[in-house]
PDB file of C-alpha atoms and ligand atoms in Angstrom:
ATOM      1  CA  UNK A  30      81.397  -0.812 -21.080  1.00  0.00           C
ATOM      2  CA  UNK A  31      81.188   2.996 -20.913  1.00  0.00           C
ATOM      3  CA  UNK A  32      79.101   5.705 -22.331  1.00  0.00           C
ATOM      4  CA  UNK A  33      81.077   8.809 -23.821  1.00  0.00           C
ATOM      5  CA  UNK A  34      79.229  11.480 -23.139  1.00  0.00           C
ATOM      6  CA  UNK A  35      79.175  11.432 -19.539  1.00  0.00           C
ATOM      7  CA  UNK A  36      81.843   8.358 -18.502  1.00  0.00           C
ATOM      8  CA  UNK A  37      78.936   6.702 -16.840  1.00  0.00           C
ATOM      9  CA  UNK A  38      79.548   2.640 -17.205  1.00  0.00           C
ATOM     10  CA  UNK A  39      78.109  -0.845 -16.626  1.00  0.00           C
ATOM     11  CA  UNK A  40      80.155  -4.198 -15.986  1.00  0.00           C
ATOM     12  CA  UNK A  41      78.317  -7.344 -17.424  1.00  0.00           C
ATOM     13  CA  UNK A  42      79.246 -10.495 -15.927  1.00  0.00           C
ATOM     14  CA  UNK A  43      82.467  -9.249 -13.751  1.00  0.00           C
ATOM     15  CA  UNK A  44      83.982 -13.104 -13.382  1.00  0.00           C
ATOM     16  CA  UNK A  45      87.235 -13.190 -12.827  1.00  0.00           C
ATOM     17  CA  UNK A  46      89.507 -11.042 -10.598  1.00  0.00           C
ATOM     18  CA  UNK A  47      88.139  -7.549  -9.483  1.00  0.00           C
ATOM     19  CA  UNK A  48      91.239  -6.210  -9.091  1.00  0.00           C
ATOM     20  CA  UNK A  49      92.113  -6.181 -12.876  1.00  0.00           C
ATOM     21  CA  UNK A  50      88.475  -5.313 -13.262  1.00  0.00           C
ATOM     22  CA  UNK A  51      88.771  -2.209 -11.494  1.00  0.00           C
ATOM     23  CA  UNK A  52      92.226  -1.385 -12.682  1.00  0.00           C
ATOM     24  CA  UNK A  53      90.579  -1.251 -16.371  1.00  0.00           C
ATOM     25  CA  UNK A  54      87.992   0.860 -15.005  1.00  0.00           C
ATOM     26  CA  UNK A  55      90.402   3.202 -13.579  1.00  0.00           C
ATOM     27  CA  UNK A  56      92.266   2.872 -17.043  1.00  0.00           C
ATOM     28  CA  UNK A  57      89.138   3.758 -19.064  1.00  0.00           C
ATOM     29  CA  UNK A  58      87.970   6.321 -16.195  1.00  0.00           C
ATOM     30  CA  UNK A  59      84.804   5.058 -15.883  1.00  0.00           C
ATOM     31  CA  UNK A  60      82.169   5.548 -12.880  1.00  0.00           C
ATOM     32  CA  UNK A  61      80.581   2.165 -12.698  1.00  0.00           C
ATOM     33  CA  UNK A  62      76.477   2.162 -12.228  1.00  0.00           C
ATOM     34  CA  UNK A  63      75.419  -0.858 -12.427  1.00  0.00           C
ATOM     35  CA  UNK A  64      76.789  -4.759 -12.618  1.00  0.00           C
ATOM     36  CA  UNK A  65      74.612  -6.788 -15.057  1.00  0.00           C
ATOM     37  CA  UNK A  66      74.558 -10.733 -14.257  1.00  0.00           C
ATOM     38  CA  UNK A  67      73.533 -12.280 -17.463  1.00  0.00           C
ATOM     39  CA  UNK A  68      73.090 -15.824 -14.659  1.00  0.00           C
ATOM     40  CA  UNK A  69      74.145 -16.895 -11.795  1.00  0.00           C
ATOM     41  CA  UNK A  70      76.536 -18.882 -12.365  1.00  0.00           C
ATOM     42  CA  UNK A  71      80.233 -19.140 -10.361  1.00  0.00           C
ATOM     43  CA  UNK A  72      82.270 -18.010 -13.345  1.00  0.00           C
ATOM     44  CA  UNK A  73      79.987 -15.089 -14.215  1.00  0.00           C
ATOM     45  CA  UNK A  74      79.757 -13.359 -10.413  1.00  0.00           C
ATOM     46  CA  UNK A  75      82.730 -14.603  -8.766  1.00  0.00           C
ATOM     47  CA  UNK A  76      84.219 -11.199  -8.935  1.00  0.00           C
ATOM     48  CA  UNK A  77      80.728  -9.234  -7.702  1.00  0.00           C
ATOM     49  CA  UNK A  78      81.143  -8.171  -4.679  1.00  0.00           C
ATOM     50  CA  UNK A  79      84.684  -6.660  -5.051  1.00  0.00           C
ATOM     51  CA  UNK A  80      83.749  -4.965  -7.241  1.00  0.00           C
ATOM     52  CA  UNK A  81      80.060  -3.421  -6.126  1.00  0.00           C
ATOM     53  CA  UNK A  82      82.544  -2.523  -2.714  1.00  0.00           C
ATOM     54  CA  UNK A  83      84.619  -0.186  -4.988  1.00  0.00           C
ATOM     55  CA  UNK A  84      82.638   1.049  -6.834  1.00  0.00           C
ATOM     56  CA  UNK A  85      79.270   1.273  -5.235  1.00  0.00           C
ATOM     57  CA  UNK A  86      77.383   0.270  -8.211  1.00  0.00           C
ATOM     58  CA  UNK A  87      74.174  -1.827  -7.991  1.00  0.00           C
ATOM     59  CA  UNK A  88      73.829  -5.125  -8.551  1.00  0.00           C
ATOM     60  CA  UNK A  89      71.262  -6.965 -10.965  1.00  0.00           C
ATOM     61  CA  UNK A  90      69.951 -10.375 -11.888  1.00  0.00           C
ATOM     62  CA  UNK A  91      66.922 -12.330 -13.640  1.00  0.00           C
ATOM     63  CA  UNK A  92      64.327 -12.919 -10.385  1.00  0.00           C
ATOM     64  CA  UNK A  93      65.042 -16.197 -11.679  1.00  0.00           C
ATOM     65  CA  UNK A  94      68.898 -16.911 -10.648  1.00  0.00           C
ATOM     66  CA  UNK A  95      68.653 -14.445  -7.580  1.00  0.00           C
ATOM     67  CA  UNK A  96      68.939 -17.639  -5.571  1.00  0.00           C
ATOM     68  CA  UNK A  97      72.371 -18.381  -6.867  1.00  0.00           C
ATOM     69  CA  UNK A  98      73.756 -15.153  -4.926  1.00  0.00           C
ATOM     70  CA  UNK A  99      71.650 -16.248  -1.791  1.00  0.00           C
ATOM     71  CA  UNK A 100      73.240 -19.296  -1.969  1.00  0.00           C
ATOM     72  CA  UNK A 101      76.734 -18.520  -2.579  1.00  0.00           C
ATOM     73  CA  UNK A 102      76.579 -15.869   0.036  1.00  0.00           C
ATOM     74  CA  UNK A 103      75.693 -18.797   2.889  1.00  0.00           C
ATOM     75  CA  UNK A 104      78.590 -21.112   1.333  1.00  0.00           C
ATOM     76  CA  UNK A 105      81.932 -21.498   3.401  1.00  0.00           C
ATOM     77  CA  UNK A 106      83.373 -23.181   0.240  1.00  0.00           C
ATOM     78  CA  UNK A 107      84.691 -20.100  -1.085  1.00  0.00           C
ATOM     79  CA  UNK A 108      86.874 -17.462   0.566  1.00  0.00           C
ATOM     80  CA  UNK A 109      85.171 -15.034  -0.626  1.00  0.00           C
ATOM     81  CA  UNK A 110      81.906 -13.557  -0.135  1.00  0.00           C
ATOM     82  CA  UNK A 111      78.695 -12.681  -2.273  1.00  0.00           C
ATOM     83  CA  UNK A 112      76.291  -9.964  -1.417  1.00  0.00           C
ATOM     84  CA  UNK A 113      73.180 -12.229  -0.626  1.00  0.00           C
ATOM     85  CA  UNK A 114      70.592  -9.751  -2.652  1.00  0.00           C
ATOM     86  CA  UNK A 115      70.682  -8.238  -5.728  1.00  0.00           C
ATOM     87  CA  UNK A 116      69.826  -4.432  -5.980  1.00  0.00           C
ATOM     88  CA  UNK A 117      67.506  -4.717  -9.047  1.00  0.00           C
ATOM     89  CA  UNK A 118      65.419  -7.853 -10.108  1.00  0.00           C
ATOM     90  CA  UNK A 119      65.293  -7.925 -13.626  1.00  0.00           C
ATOM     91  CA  UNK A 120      62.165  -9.701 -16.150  1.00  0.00           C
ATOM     92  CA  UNK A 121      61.806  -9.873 -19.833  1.00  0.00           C
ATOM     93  CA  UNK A 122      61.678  -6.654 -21.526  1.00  0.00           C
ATOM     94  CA  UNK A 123      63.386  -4.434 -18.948  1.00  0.00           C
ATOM     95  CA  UNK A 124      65.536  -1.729 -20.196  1.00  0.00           C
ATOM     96  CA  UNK A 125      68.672  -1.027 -18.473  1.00  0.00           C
ATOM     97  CA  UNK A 126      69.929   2.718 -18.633  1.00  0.00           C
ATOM     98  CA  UNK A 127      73.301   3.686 -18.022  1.00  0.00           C
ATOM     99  CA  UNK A 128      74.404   6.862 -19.300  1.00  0.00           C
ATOM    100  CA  UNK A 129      73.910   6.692 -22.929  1.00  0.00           C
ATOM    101  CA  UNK A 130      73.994   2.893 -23.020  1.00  0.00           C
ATOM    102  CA  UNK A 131      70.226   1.808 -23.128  1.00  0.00           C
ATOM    103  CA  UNK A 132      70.014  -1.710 -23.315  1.00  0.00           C
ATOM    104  CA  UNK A 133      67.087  -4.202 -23.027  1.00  0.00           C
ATOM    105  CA  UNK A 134      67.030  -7.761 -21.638  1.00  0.00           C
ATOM    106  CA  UNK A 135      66.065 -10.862 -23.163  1.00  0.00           C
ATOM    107  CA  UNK A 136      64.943 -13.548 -20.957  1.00  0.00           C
ATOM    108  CA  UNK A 137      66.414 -16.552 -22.639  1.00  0.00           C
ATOM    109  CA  UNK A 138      66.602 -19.486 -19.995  1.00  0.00           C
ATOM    110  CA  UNK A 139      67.717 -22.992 -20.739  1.00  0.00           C
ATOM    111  CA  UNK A 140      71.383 -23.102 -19.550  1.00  0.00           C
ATOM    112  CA  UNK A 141      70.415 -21.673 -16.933  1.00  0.00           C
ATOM    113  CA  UNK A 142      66.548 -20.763 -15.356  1.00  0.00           C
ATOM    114  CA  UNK A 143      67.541 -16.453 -15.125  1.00  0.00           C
ATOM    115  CA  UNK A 144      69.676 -16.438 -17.900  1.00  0.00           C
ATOM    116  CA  UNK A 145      69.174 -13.182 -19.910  1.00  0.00           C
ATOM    117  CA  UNK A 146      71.315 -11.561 -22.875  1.00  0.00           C
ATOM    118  CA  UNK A 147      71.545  -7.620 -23.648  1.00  0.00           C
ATOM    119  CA  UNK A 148      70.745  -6.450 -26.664  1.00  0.00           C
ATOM    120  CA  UNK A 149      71.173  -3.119 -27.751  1.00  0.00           C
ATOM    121  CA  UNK A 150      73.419  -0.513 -30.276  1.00  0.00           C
ATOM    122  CA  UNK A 151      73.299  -3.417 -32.883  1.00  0.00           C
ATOM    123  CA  UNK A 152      75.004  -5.141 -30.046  1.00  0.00           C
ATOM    124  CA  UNK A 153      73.779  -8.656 -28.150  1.00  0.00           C
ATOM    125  CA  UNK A 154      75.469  -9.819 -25.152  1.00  0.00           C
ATOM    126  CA  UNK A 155      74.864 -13.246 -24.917  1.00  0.00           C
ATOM    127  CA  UNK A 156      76.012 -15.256 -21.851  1.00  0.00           C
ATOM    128  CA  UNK A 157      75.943 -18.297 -21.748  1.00  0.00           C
ATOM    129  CA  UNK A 158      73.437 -18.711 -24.343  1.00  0.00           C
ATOM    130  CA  UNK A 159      75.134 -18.568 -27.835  1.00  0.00           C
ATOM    131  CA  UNK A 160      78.758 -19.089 -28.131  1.00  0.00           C
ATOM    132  CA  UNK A 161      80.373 -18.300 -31.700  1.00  0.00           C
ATOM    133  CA  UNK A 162      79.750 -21.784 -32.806  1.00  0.00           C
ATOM    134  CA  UNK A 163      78.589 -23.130 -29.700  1.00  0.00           C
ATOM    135  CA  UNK A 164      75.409 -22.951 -27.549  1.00  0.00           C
ATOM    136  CA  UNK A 165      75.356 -22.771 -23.417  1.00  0.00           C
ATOM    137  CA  UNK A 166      75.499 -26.729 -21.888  1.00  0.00           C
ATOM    138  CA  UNK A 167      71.742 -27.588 -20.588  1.00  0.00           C
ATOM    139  CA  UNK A 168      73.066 -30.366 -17.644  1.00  0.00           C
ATOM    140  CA  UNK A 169      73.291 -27.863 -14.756  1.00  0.00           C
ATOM    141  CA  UNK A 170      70.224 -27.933 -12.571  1.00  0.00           C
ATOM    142  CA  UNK A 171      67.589 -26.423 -13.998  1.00  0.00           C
ATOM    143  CA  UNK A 172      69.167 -26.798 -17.493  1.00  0.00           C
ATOM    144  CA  UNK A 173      66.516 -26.946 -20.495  1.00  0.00           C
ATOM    145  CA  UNK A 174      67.982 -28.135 -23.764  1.00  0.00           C
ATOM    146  CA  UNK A 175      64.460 -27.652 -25.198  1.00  0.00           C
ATOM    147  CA  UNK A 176      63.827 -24.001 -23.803  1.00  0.00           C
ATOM    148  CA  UNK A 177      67.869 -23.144 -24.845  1.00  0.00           C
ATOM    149  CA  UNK A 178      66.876 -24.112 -28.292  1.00  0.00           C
ATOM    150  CA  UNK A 179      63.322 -22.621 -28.138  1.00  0.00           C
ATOM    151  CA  UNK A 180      64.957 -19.340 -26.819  1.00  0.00           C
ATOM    152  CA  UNK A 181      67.881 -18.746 -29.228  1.00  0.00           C
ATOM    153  CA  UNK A 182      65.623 -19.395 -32.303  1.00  0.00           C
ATOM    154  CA  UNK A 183      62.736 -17.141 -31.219  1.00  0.00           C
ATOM    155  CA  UNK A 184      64.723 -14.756 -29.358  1.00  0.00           C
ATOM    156  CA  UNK A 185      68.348 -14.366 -31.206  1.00  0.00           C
ATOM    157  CA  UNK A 186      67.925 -15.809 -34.517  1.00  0.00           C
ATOM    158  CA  UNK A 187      65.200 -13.364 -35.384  1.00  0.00           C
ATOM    159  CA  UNK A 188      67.722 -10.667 -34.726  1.00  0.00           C
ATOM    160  CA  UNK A 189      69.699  -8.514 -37.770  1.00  0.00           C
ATOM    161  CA  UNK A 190      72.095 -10.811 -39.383  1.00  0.00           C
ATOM    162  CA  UNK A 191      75.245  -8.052 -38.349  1.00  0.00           C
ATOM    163  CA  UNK A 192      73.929  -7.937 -34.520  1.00  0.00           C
ATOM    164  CA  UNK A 193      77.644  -8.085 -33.209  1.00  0.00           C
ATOM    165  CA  UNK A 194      77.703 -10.793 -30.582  1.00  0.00           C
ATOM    166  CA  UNK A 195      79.774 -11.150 -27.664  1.00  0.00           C
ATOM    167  CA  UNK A 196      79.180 -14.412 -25.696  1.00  0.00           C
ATOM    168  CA  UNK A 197      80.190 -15.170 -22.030  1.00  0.00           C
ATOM    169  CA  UNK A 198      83.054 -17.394 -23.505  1.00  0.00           C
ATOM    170  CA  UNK A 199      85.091 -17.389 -26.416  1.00  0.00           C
ATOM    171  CA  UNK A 200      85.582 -15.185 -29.446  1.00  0.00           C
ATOM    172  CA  UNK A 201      82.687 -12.690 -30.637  1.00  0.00           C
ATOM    173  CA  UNK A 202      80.982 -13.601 -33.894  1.00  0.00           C
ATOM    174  CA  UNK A 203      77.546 -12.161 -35.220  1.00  0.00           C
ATOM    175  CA  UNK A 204      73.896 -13.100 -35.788  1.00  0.00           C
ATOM    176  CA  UNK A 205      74.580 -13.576 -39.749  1.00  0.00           C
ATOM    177  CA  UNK A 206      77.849 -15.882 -38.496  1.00  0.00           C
ATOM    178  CA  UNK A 207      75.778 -18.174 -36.397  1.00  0.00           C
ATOM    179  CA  UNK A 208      72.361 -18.848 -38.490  1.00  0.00           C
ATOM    180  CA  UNK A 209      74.862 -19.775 -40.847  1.00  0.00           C
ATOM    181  CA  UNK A 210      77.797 -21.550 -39.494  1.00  0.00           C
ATOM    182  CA  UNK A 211      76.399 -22.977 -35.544  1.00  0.00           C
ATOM    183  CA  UNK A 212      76.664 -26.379 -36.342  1.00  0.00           C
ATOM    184  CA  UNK A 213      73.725 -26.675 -32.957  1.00  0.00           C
ATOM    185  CA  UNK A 214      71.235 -24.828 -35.323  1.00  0.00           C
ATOM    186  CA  UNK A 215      69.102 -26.459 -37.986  1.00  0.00           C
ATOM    187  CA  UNK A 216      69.448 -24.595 -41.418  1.00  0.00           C
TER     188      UNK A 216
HETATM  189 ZN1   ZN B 322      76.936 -20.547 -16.969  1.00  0.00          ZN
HETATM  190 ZN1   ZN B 323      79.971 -19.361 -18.127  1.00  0.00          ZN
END
């Protein structure tokens, strides 16, 4: 995601494979500030430190899921490897500032114990927390179902009905969408 006034830009959960990553940033000529980590899990950071390498942005994560880069950076499983800190530690309320992007996090754990989502320009980023439809599984260690639910109703559902959202999987829907249609949430 880029800002337009200056080209200064932020990659949120940079999964998959940083070459096509960085080939889209190249595309959109972008210089890359900072890489967001809505968790820690595999599928959300597997493409991390690539990318930080190329583009020398900083890295950030809830205090919360920290670990999970500590730990993947000791593994031998994987080929790869994980820069074992973050740059920036990130808590409830923090605003993140890239260019003109100004976005604050959410603390919303329960799939898993850092999980945050973004919210800002009538826009929520959601991780693993709300799906269109869907909410984030709560059987990974440290999984709450009861702080997932807790979270998305006093955290998300409380948000403008046409908050665009755009979850860590799956097809982007809105607040209005979801309190009406997430078969997961009471009416
Ligand atoms: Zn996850
Ligand atoms: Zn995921």
């Amino acid at each position: 995601m880029g800002s337009e006034s200056d080209n200064e830009g932020m990659i949120i959960d940079p999964g998959a494979s940083a070459k096509q990553i960085l080939s889209t940033v190249k595309e959109l000529g972008l210089n890359i500030r900072l890489i967001v980590l809505t968790h820690g899990h595999m599928d959300h950071i597997g493409a991390v430190k690539g990318v930080k390498q190329a583009t020398g942005a900083e890295v950030a994560i809830h205090t919360d899921d920290a670990k999970f880069l500590r730990r993947l950076s000791l593994s031998t499983i994987y080929n790869f490897s994980f820069p074992s800190t973050p740059d920036r530690l990130l808590g409830d309320g923090d605003s993140i500032d890239v260019g003109d992007l100004h976005f604050t996090v959410l603390h919303t754990p329960g799939h898993s114990p850092g999980g945050i989502c973004l919210l800002g320009h009538g826009v929520l980023f959601s991780g693993d927390t709300l799906f269109n439809y869907g909410i984030g599984r709560t059987d990974f260690p440290g999984g709450s179902h009861s702080q997932l639910m807790n979270n998305i109703y006093t955290r998300l559902m409380v948000l403008p009905d046409d908050t665009v959202v755009y979850p860590g999987h799956g097809p982007d829907t809105t607040i209005g969408t979801e309190r009406r249609g997430n078969p997961f949430l009471r009416s």
